[in-house]
mmCIF file of C-alpha atoms in Angstrom:
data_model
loop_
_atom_site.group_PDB
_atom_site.id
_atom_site.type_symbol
_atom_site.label_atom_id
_atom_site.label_comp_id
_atom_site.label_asym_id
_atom_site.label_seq_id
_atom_site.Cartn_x
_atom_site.Cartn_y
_atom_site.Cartn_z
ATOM 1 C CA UNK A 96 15.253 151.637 74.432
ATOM 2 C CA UNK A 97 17.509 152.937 71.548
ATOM 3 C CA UNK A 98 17.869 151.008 68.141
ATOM 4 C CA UNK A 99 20.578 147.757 68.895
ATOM 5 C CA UNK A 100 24.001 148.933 68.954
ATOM 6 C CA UNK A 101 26.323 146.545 67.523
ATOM 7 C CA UNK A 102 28.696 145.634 70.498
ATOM 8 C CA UNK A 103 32.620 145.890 70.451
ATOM 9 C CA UNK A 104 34.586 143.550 72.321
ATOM 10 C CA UNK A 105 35.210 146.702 74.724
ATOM 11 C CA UNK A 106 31.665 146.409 75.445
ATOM 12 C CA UNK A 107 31.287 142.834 76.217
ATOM 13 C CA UNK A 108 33.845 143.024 77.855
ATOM 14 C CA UNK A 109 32.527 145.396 80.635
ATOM 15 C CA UNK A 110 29.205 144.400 80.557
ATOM 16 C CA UNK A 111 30.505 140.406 81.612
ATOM 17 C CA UNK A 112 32.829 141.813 84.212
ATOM 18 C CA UNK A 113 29.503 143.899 85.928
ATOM 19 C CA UNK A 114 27.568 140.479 85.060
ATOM 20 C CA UNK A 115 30.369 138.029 86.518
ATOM 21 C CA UNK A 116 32.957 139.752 88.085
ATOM 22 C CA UNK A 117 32.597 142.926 90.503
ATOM 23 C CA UNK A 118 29.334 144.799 91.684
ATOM 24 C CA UNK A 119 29.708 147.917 90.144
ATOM 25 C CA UNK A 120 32.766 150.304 88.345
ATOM 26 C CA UNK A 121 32.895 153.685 89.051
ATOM 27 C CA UNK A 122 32.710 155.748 85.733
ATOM 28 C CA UNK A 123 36.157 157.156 86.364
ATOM 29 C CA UNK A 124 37.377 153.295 86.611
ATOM 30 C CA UNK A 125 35.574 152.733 83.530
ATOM 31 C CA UNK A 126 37.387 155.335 81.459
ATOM 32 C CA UNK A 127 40.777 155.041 83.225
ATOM 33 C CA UNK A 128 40.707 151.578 82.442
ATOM 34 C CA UNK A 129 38.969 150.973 78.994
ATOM 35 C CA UNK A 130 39.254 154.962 77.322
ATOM 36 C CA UNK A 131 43.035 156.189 78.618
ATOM 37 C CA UNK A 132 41.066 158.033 80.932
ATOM 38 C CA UNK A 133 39.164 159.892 78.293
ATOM 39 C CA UNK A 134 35.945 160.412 80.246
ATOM 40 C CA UNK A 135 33.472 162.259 77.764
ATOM 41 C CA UNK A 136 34.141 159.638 75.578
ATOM 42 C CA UNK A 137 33.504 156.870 78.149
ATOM 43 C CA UNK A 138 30.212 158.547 79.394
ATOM 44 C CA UNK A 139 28.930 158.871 75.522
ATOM 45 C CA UNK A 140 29.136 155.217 75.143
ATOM 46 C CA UNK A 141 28.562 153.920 78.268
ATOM 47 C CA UNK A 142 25.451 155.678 77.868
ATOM 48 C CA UNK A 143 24.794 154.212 74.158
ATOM 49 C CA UNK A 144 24.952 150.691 76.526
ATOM 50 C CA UNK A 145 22.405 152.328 79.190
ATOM 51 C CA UNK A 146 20.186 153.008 76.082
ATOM 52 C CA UNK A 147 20.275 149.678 74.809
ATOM 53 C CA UNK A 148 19.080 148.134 78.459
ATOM 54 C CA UNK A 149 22.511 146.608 79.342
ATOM 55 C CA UNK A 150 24.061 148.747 81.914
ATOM 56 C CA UNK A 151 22.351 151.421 84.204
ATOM 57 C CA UNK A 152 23.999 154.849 85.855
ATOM 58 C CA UNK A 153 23.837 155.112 89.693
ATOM 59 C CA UNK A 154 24.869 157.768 92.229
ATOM 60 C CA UNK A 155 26.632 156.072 95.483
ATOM 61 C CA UNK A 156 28.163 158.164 98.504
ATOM 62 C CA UNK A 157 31.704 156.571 98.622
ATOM 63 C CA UNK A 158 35.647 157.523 99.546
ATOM 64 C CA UNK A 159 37.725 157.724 96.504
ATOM 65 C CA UNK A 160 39.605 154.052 96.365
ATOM 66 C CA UNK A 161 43.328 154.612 96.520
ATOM 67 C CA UNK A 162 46.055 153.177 94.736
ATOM 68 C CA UNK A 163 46.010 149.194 94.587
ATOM 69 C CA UNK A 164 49.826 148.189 92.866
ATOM 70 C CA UNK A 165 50.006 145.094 95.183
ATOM 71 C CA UNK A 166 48.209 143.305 98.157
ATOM 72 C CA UNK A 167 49.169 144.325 101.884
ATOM 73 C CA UNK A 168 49.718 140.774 102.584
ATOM 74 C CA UNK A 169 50.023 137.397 100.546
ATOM 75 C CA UNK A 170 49.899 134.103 102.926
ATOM 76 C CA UNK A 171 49.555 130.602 102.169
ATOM 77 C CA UNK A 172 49.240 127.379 104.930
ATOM 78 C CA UNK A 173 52.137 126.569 106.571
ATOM 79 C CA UNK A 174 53.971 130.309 106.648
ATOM 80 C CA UNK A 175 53.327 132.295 109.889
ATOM 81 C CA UNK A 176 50.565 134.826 110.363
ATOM 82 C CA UNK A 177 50.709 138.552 109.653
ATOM 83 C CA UNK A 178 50.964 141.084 112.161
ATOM 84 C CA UNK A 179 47.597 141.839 111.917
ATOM 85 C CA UNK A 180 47.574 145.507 113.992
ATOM 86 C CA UNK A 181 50.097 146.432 110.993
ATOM 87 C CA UNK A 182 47.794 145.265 108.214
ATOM 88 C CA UNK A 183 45.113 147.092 109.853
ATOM 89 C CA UNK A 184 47.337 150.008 110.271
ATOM 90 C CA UNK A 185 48.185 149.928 106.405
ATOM 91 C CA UNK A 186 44.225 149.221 105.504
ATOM 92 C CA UNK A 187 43.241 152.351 107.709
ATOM 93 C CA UNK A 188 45.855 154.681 106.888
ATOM 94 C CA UNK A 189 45.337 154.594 103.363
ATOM 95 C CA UNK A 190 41.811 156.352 103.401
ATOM 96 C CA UNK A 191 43.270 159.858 105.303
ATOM 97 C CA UNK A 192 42.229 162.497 103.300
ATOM 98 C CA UNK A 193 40.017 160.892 101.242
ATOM 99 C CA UNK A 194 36.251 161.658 102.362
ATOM 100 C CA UNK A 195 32.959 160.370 101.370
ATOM 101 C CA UNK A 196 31.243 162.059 98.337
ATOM 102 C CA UNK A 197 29.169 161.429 95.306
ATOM 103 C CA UNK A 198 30.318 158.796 92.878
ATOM 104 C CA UNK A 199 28.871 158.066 89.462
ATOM 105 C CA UNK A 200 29.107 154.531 88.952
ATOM 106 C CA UNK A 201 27.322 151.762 86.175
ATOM 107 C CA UNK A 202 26.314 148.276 87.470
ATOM 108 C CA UNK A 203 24.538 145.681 84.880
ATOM 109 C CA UNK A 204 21.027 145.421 84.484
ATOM 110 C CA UNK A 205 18.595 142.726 84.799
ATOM 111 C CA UNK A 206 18.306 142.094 81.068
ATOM 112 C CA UNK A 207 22.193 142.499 80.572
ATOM 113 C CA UNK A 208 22.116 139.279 83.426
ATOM 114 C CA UNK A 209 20.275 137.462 80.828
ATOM 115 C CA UNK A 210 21.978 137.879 78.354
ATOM 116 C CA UNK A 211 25.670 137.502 79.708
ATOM 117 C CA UNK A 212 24.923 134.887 82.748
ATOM 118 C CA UNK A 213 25.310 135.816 85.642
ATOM 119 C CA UNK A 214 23.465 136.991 88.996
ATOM 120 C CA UNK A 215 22.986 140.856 88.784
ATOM 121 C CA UNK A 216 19.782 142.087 89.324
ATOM 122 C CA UNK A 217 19.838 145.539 88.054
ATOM 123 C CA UNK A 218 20.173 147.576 91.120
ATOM 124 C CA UNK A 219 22.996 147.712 94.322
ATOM 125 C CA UNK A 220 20.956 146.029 97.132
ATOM 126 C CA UNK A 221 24.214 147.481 99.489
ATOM 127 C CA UNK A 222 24.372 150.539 98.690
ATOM 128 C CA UNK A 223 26.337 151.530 102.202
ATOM 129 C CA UNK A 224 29.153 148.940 100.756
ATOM 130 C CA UNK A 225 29.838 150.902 97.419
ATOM 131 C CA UNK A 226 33.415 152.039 98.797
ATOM 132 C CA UNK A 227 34.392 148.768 99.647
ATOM 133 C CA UNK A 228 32.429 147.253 96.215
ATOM 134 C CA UNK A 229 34.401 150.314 94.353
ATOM 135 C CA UNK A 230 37.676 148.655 95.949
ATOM 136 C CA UNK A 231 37.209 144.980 94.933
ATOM 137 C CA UNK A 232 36.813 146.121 91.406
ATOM 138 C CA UNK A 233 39.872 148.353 91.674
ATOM 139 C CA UNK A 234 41.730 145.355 92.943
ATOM 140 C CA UNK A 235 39.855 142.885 89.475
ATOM 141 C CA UNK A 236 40.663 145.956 87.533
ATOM 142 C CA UNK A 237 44.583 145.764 88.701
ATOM 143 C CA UNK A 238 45.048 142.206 88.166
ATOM 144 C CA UNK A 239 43.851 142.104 84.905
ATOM 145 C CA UNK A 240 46.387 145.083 83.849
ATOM 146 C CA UNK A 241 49.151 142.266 86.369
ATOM 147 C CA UNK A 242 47.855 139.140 85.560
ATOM 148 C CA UNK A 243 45.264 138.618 83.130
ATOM 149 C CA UNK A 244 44.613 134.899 83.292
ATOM 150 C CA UNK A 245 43.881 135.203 87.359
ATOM 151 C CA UNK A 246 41.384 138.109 86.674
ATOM 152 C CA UNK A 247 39.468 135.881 83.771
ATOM 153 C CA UNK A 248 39.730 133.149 86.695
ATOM 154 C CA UNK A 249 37.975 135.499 89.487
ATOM 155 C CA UNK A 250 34.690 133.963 90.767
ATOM 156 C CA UNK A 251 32.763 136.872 92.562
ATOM 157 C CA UNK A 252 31.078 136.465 95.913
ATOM 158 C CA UNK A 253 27.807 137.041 94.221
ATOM 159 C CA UNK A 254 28.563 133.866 92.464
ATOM 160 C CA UNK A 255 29.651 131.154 95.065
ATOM 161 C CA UNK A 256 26.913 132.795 97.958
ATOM 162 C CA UNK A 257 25.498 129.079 97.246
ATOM 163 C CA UNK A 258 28.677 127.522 98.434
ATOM 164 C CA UNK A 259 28.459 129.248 101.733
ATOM 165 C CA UNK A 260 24.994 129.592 102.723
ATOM 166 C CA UNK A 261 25.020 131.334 106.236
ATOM 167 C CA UNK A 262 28.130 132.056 106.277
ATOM 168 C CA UNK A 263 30.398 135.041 105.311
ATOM 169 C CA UNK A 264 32.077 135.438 101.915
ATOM 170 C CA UNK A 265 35.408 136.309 100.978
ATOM 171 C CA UNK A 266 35.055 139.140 97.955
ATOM 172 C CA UNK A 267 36.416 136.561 95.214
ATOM 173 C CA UNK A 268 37.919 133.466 94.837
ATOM 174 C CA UNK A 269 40.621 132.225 91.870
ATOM 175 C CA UNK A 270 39.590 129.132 90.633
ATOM 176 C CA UNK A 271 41.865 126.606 88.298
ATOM 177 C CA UNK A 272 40.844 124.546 85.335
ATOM 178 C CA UNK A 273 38.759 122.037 87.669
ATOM 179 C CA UNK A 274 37.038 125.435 89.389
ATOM 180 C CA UNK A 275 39.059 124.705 92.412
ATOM 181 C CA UNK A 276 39.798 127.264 94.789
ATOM 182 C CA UNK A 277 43.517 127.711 94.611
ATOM 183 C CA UNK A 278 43.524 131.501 95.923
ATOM 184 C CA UNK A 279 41.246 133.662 97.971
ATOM 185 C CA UNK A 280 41.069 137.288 97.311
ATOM 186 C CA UNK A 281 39.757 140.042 99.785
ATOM 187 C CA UNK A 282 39.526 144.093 99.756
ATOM 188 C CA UNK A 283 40.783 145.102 103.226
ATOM 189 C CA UNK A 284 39.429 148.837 103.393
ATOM 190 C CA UNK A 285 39.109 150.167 106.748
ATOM 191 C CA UNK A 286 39.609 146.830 108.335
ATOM 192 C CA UNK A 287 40.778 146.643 112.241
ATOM 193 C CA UNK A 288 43.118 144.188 113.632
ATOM 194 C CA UNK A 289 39.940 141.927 114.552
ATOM 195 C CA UNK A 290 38.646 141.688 110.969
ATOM 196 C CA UNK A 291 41.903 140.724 109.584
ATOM 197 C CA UNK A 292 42.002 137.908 111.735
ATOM 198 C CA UNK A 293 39.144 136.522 111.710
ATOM 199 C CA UNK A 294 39.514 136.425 107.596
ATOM 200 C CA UNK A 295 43.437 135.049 108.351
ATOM 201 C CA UNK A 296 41.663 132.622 110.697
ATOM 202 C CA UNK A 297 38.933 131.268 108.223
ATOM 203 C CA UNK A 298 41.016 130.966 105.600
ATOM 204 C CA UNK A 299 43.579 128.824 108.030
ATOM 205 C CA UNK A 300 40.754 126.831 109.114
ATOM 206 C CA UNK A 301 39.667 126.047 104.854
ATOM 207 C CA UNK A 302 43.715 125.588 104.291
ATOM 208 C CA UNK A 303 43.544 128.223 101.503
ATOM 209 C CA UNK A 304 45.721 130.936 100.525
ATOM 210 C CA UNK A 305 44.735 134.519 100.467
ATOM 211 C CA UNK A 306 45.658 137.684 99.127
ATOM 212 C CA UNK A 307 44.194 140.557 101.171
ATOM 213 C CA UNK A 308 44.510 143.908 99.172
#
């Protein structure tokens, strides 16, 4: 382990969001997002983190994530369902042309758990789910450029798989003051009609209101 770096507010920063937020960031998200896409100098620190035991490199196989501006479909109780065959249609169409292949990413590690709070464990335990892990940090990663005080109010899946023992977790959850659910957020991908409404209908049957992206 290199000497202690002293760390910026950059690096806390990404280091709590892999702790508390999202599974992983591709290292191209990383440097879009936090270097103005300046990618040699995003690697040179991000590695300065690895050194220090707070973040390690991984290789996934994953589909480049496209652009996120907006969610397909907002709903909250009381307004009528989506058409879910054209939510799948949008959520399948957007991957043509965009084939598997290697991805650098960074997760946190074990010790960077400790010392942030949080449940990450140092390695991907899914690492067939890294496209669809890459897109719910694309989507964290957009609303804290749309709407910074809902992506500081995210609560991962990681973090509420108490809450739901069993059961299957949305990707996120925005919380208010009281940590009450007040929105629940999900990364479509390559969802089919079925999958989107089976999450429309559990999230009917909780009265909550969802964002699927």
């Amino acid at each position: 382990m290199n000497a202690t770096i002293h760390m910026t507010a950059r690096d806390t920063e990404i280091v709590q969001a892999l702790v508390q937020k999202v599974r992983l960031f591709a290292q191209r998200q990383l440097a879009d997002h936090w270097w103005n896409g300046e990618l040699s100098n995003a690697r040179r620190r991000l590695k300065r983190l690895a050194g220090n035991g707070l973040l390690a490199r991984i290789t996934v196989q994953a589909r480049p994530i496209p652009p996120l501006e907006s969610p397909l479909v907002g709903w909250r109780p009381g307004q009528p369902a989506p058409d879910f065959g054209q939510v799948a249609y949008q959520c399948q169409q957007r991957w043509r042309m965009r084939p598997t292949r290697p991805c650098t990413a960074w997760i946190a590690t074990e010790r960077g758990e400790q010392l942030f709070g949080g449940v990450r464990r140092g390695e991907l335990k899914h690492a067939m789910q890294a496209t669809h892990d890459l897109g719910v940090a694309a989507v964290w990663l957009r609303l804290k450029q749309a709407a910074p005080q809902w992506a500081a109010a995210w609560r991962s899946e990681d973090l509420l798989a108490h809450t739901r023992r069993g059961e299957k977790l949305p990707d996120a959850f925005i919380v208010d003051q009281a940590e009450q659910v007040i929105w629940v957020i999900e990364f479509g991908g390559g969802y089919d009609a079925q999958r989107v409404e089976a999450f429309h209908k559990d999230c009917v049957t909780r009265e909550l209101p969802y964002q699927l992206w």
